[in-house]
Coordinates of C-alpha atoms and ligand atoms in Angstrom, one line a residue:
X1 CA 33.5 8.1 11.3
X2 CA 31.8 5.4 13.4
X3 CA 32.3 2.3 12.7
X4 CA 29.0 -0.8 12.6
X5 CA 30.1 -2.9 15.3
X6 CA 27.3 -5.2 15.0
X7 CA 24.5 -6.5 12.3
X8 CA 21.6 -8.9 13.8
X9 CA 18.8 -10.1 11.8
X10 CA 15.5 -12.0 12.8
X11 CA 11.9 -12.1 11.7
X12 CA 8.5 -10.2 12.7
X13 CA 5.7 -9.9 11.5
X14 CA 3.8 -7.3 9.1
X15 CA -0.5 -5.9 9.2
X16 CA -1.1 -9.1 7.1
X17 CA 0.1 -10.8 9.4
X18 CA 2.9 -12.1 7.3
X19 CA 6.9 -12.4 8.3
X20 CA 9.4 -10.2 7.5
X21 CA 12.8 -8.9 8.2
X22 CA 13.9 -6.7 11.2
X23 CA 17.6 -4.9 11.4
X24 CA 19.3 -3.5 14.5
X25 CA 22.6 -2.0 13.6
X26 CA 24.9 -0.7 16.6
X27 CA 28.0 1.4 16.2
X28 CA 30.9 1.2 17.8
X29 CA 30.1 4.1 20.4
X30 CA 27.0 2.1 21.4
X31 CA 24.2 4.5 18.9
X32 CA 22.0 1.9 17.5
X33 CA 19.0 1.7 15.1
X34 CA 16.4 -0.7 14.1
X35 CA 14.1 -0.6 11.7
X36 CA 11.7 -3.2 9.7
X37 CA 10.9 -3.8 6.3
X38 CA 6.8 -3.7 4.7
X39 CA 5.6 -6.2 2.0
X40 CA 3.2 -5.5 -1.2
X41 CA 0.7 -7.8 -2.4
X42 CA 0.2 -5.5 -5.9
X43 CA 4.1 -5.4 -6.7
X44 CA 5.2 -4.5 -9.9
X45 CA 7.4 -7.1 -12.4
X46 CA 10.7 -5.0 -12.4
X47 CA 10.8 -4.4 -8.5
X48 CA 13.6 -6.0 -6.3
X49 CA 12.8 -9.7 -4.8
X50 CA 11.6 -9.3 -1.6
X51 CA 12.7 -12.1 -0.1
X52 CA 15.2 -15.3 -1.8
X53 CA 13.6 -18.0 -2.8
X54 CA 13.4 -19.7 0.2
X55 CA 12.0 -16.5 2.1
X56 CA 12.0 -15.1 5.3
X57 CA 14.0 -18.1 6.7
X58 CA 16.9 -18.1 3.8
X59 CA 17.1 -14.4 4.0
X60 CA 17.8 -14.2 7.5
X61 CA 20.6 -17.7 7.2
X62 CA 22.2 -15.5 4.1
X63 CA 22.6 -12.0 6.1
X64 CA 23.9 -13.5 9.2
X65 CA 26.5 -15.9 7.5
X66 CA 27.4 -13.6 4.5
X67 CA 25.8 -9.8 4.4
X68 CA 26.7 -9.1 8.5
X69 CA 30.1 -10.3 8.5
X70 CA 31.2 -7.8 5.4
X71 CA 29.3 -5.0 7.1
X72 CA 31.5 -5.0 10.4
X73 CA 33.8 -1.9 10.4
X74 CA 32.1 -0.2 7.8
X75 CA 31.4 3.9 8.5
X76 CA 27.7 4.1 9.0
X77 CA 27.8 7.6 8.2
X78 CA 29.0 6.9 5.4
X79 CA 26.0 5.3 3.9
X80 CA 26.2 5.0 0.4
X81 CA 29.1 3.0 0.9
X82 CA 27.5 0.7 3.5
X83 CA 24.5 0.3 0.7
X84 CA 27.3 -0.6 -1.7
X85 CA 28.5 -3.1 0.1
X86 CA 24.7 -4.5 0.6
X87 CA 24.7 -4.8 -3.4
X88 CA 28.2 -6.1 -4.1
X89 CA 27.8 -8.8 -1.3
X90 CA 24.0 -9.9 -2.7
X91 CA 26.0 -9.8 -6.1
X92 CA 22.3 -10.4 -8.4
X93 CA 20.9 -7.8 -10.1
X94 CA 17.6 -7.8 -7.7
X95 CA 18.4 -8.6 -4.4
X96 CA 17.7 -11.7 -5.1
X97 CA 20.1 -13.6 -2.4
X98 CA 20.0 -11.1 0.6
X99 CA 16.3 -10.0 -0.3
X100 CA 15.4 -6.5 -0.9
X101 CA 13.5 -6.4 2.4
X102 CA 16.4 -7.3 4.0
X103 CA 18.8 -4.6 2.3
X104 CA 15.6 -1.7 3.5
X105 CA 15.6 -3.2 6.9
X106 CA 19.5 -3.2 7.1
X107 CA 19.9 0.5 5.3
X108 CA 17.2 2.2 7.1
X109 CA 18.5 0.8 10.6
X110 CA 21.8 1.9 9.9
X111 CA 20.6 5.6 8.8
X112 CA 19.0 5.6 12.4
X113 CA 21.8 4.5 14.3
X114 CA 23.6 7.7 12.6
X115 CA 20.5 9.6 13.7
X116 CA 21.3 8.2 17.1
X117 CA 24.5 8.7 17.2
X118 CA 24.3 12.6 16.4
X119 CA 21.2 13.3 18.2
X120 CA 19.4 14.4 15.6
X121 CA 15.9 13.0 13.4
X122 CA 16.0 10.1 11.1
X123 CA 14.8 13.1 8.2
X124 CA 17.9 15.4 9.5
X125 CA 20.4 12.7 8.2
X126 CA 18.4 12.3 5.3
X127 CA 17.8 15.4 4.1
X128 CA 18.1 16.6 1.1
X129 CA 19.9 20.2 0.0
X130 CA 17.7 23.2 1.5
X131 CA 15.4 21.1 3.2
X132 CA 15.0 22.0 7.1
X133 CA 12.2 20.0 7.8
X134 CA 9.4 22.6 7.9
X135 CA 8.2 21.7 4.5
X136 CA 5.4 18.9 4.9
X137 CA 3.8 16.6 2.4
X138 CA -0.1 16.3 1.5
X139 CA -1.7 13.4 2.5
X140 CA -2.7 10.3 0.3
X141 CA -5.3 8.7 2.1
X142 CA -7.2 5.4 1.3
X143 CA -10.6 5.4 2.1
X144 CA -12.0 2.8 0.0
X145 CA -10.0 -0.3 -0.9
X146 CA -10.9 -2.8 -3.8
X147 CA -8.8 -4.6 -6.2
X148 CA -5.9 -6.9 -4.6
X149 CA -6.0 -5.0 -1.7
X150 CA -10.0 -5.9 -0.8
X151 CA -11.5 -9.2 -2.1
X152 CA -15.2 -8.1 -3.0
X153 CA -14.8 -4.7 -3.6
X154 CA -14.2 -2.3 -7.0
X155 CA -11.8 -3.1 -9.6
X156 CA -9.6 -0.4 -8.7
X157 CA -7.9 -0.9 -6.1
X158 CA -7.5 2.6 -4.1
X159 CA -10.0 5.3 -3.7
X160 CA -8.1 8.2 -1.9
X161 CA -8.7 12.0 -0.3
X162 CA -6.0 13.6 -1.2
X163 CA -5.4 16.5 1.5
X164 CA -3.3 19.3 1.3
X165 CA -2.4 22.0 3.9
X166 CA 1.0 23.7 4.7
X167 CA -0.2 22.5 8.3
X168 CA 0.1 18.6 8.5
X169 CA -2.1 18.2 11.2
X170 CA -5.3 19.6 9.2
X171 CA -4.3 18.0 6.3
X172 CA -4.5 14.5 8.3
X173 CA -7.7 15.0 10.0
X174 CA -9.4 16.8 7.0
X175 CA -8.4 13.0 5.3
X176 CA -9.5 11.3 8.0
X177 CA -13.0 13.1 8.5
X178 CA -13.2 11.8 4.6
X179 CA -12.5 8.3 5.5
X180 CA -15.6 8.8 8.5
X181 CA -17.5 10.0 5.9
X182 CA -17.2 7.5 3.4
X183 CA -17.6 4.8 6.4
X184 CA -21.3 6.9 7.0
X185 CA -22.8 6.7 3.8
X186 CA -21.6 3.2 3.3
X187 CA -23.8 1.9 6.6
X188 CA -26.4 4.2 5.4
X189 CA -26.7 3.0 2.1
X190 CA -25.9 -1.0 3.0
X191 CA -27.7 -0.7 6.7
X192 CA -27.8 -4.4 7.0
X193 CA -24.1 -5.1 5.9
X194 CA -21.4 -5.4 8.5
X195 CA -18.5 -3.3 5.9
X196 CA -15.4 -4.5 6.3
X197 CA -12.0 -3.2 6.2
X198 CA -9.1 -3.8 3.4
X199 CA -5.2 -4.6 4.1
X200 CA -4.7 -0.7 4.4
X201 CA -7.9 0.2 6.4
X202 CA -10.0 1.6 4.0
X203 CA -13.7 0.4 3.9
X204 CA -14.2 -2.8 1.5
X205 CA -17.8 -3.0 0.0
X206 CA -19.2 -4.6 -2.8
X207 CA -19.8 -1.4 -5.1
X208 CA -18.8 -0.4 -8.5
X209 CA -15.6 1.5 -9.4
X210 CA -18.0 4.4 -10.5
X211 CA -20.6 4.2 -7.2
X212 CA -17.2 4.3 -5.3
X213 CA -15.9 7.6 -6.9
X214 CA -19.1 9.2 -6.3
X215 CA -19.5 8.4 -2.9
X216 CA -15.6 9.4 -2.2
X217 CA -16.5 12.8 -3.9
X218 CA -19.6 13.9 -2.2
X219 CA -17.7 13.1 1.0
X220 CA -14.5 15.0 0.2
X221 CA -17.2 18.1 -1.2
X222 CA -18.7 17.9 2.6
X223 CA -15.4 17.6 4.5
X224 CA -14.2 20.7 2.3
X225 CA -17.7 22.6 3.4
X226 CA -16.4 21.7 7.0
X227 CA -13.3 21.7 7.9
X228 CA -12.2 24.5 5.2
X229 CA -9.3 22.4 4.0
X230 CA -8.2 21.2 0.3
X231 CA -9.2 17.8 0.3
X232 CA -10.0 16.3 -2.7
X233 CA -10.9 12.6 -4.7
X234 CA -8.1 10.9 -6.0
X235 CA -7.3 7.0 -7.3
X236 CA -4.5 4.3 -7.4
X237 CA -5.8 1.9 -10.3
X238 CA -2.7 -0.4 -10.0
X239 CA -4.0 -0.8 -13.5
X240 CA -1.5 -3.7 -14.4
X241 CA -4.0 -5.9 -11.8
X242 CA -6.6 -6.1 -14.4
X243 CA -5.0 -5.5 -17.7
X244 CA -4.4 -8.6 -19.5
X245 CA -4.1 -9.7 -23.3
X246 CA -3.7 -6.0 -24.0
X247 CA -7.0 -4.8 -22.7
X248 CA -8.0 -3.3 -19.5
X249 CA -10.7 -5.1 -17.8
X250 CA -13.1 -4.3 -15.4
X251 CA -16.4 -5.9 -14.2
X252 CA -18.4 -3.6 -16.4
X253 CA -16.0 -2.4 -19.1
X254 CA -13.3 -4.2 -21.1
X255 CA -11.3 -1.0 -22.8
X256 CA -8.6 -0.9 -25.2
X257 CA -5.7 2.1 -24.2
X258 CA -7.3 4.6 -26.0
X259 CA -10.5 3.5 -24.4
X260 CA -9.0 3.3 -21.2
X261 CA -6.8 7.5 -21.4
X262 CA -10.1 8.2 -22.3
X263 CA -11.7 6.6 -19.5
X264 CA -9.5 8.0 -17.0
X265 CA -9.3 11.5 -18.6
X266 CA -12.6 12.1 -18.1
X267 CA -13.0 10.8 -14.5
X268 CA -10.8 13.6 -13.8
X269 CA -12.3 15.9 -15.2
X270 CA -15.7 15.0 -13.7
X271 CA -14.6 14.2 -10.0
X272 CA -12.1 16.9 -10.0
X273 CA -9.4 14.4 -9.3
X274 CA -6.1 15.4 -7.6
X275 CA -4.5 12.0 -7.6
X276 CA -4.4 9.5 -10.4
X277 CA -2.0 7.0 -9.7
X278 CA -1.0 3.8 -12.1
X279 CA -4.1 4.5 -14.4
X280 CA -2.3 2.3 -17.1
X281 CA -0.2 -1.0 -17.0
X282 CA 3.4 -0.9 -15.9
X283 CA 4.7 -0.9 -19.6
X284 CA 2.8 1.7 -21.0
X285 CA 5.8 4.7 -20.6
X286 CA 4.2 6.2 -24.1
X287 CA 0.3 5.9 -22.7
X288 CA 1.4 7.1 -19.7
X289 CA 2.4 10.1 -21.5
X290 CA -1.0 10.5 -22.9
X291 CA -2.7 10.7 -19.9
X292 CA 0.2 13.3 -18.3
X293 CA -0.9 15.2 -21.6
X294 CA -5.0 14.9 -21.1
X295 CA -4.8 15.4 -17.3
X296 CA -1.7 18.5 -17.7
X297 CA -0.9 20.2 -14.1
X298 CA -4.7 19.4 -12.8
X299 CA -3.4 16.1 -11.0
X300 CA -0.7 14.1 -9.9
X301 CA -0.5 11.3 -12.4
X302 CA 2.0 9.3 -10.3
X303 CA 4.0 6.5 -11.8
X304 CA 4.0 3.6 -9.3
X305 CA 4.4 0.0 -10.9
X306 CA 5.6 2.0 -14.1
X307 CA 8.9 3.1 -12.0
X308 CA 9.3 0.5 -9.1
X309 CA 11.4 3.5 -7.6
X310 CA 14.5 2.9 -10.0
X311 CA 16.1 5.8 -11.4
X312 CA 16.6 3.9 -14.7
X313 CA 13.0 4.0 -15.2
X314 CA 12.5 7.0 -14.3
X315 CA 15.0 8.4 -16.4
X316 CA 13.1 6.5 -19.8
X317 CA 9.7 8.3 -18.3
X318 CA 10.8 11.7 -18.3
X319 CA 12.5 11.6 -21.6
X320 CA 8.8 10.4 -22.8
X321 CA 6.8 12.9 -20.7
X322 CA 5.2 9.7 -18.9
X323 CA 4.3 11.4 -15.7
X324 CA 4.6 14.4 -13.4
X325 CA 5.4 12.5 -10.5
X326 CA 6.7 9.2 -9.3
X327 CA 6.0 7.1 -6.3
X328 CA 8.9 6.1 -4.2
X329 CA 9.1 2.9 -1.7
X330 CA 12.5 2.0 -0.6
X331 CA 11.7 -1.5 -0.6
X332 CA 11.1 -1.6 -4.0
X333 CA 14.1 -1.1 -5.2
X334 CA 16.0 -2.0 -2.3
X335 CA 18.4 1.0 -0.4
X336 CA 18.1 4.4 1.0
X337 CA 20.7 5.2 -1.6
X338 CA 18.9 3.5 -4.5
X339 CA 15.7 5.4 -3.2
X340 CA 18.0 9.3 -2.6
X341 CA 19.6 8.6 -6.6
X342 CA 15.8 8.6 -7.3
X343 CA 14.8 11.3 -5.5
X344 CA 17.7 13.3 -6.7
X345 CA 16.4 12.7 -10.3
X346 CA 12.8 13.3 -9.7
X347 CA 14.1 16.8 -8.2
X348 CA 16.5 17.7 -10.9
X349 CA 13.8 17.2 -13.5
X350 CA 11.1 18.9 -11.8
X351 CA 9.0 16.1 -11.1
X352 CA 7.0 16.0 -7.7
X353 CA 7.8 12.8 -5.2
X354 CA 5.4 10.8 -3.1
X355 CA 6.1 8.9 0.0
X356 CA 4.5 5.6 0.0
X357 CA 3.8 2.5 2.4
X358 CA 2.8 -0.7 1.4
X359 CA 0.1 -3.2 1.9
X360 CA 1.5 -5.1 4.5
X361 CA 3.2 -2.6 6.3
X362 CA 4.8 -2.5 9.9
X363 CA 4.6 -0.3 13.0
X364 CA 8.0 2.1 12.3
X365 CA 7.6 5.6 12.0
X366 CA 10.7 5.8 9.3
X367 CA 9.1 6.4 6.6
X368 CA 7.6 9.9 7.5
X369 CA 11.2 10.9 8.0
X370 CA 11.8 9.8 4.3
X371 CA 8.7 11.9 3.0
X372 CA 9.8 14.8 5.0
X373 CA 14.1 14.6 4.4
X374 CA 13.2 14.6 1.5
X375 CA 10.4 17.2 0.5
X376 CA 8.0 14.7 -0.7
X377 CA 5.0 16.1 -2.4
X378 CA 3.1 13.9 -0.5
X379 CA 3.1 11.0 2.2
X380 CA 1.2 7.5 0.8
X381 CA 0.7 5.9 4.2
X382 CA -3.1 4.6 5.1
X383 CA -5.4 6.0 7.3
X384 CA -6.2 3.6 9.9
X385 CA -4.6 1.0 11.8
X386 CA -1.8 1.2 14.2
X387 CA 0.9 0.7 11.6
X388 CA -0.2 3.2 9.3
X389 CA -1.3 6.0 12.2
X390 CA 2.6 5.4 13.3
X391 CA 3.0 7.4 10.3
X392 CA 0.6 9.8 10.5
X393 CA 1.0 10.7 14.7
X394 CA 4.6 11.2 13.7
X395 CA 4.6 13.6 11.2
X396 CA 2.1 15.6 13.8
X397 CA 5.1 15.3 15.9
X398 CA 7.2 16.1 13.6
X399 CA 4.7 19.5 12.8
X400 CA 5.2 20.4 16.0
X401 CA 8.2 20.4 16.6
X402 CA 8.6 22.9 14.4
X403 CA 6.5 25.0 15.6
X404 CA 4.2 24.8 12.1
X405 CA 1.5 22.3 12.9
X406 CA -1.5 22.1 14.7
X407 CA -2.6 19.7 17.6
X408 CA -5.2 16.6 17.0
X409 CA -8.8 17.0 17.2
Ligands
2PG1 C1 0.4 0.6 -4.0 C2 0.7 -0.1 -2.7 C3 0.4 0.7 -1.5 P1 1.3 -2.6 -2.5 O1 0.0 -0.1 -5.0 O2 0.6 1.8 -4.2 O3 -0.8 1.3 -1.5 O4 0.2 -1.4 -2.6 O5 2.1 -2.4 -1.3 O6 0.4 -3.8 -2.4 O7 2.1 -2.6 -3.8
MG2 MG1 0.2 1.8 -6.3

């Protein structure tokens, strides 16, 4: 048992720029942890309120006069009851008064002062049954932003190499080399454009969703011929972005659902996709389903928006067959125990988990001890950038350490 001996709130800011909330928890030995919460810009309809409605200010007024002060004595270790107690005290159904970046920020701090406290890594007091940490996640990495992500750019809004090596470290520079490679072409093909970069450092350039998918595959096919590692196209439509009225609409193509399984269907089978990630709206558990059927084990089709991380949703996808795997974002849904009940689920039912960031993300290294304590299929975290190479330089660490990984080249 340790008790929290203190709670302290304040604001910083996120990769857009953009407040947020920050958490240090101490224990009564003197162990602390602090840890910030990320922000989306494509957020899905059922997912926890970030922030009240007076934001970043009113959050931070609510957890220091009411959240901190019924935290106080609390076991830390004991952290589903500390999570509890983060729901009970916000008392709506969504985080609504507290904000759910404020309940990530407050849970994930507290998990590290544990870590702290025991001397071991944030993944070790996370970790799931059989896990011992030398089981690492592929790599979803965004090369080519468009949608809300990348004003100017495609309609869909992540074009990803999807790398996957037992050894972390070439599965992150094989997805890297991708994102040079896509970066080449682009200046060779646009010679007199300055490209630019999107909110999670993948290029941003005026090019359709189709031109886009090309050039992504012809630079995973040469970083393959390279490197000798499994890298390979994959997508994040965040499909509910452009569906409206009941139709899915693009620049160049306005499609129905059948129009639009079809659609998708076929792009994997052409590019050889890995990855498919919200390819319908965040409604569609039975078209979902379709595509899971279309696409079978070739890909991940990874429910994102569909699931917001809740283990209510996930439980109506799986009785449908909606997906074979589902992203997971604490802040989404709020706690590290709302985000473990998921997890727990996902494993139980034999469906893969991914990792992810989000847009506006911050500098911590937490969340690569949430992929890897709990056996994600994959870590979602950017390729470029300080906030999202956080990520990826820890899980090389974390390689490493165990003696499984490689060293950057
Ligand atoms: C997504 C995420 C992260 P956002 O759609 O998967 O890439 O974006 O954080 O804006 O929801
Ligand atoms: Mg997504």
């Amino acid at each position: 048992m340790s008790g929290i001996r203190s709670v302290t709130v304040d604001s910083v800011y996120d990769s857009r720029g953009r407040a947020t909330v920050e958490a240090e928890v101490t224990l009564e030995s003197g162990a602390h942890g602090r840890a910030a919460a990320p922000s989306g810009a494509s957020t899905g309809v059922h997912e926890v309120a970030a922030f009240p409605a007076g934001g970043v200010p009113e959050a931070l007024r609510t957890v220091r006069a009411v959240l901190a002060p019924a935290l106080l004595g609390l076991d830390a270790f004991d952290l589903s009851a500390v999570d509890q107690v983060i729901h009970t005290t916000d008392g709506t159904p969504n985080l609504s008064r507290v904000g759910g970046n404020s309940a990530t920020a407050i849970s994930v701090a507290t998990a590290l002062s544990v870590a702290g406290e025991r001397g071991v890594p944030l993944w070790k007091v996370l970790a799931r049954p059989g896990l011992d940490g030398t089981k690492f996640p592929a790599i979803v990495g965004n090369c080519l932003n468009g949608g809300r992500h990348a004003i100017g750019g495609p309609d869909i809004q992540e074009f990803i190499a999807y790398a996957e090596d037992p050894d972390p470290a070439r599965s992150i520079r094989a997805a890297l080399r991708v994102h040079t490679l896509v970066g080449d072409e682009l200046h060779r093909r646009y010679p007199t454009v300055a490209l630019g970069r999107g909110d999670e450092g993948g290029w941003v350039a005026a090019i359709g969703n189709v031109e886009a998918l090309e050039l992504l595959s012809n630079a995973c096919a040469k970083a393959r011929d390279e490197l000798h590692i499994a890298v390979h196209p994959g997508l994040d439509l965040a499909a509910s972005e452009f569906f409206h009225d009941g139709r899915y609409r693009y620049k160049d193509r306005n499609l129905d659902l059948e129009g639009q399984v079809a659609f998708v269907a076929q792009l994997v089978d052409q590019y050889d996709l890995r990855y498919l990630e919200d390819p319908l709206d965040q409604e569609a558990f039975e078209g979902f389903a379709e595509v899971t059927r279309a696409v079978g084990n070739r890909a991940l089709v990874v429910g994102d928006d569909l699931y917001v991380t809740d283990s209510h949703r996930l439980e109506r996808g799986i009785e449908r067959g909606s997906s074979n795997a589902v992203l997971i974002k604490v802040n989404q849904v709020g706690t590290l125990t709302d985000t473990l009940r998921t997890v727990d689920l996902a494993a139980t039912r034999g469906i893969a988990t991914v990792t992810s960031h989000r847009s506006g993300e911050v500098p911590d290294s937490w969340l690569t001890h949430v992929a890897v304590g709990t056996g994600a299929r994959a870590l979602k975290c950017g390729l470029l950038g300080g906030e999202r190479m956080a990520k990826l330089n820890e899980l090389l660490r974390l390689g490493r350490a165990t003696g499984s990984s490689n060293h950057a080249r």
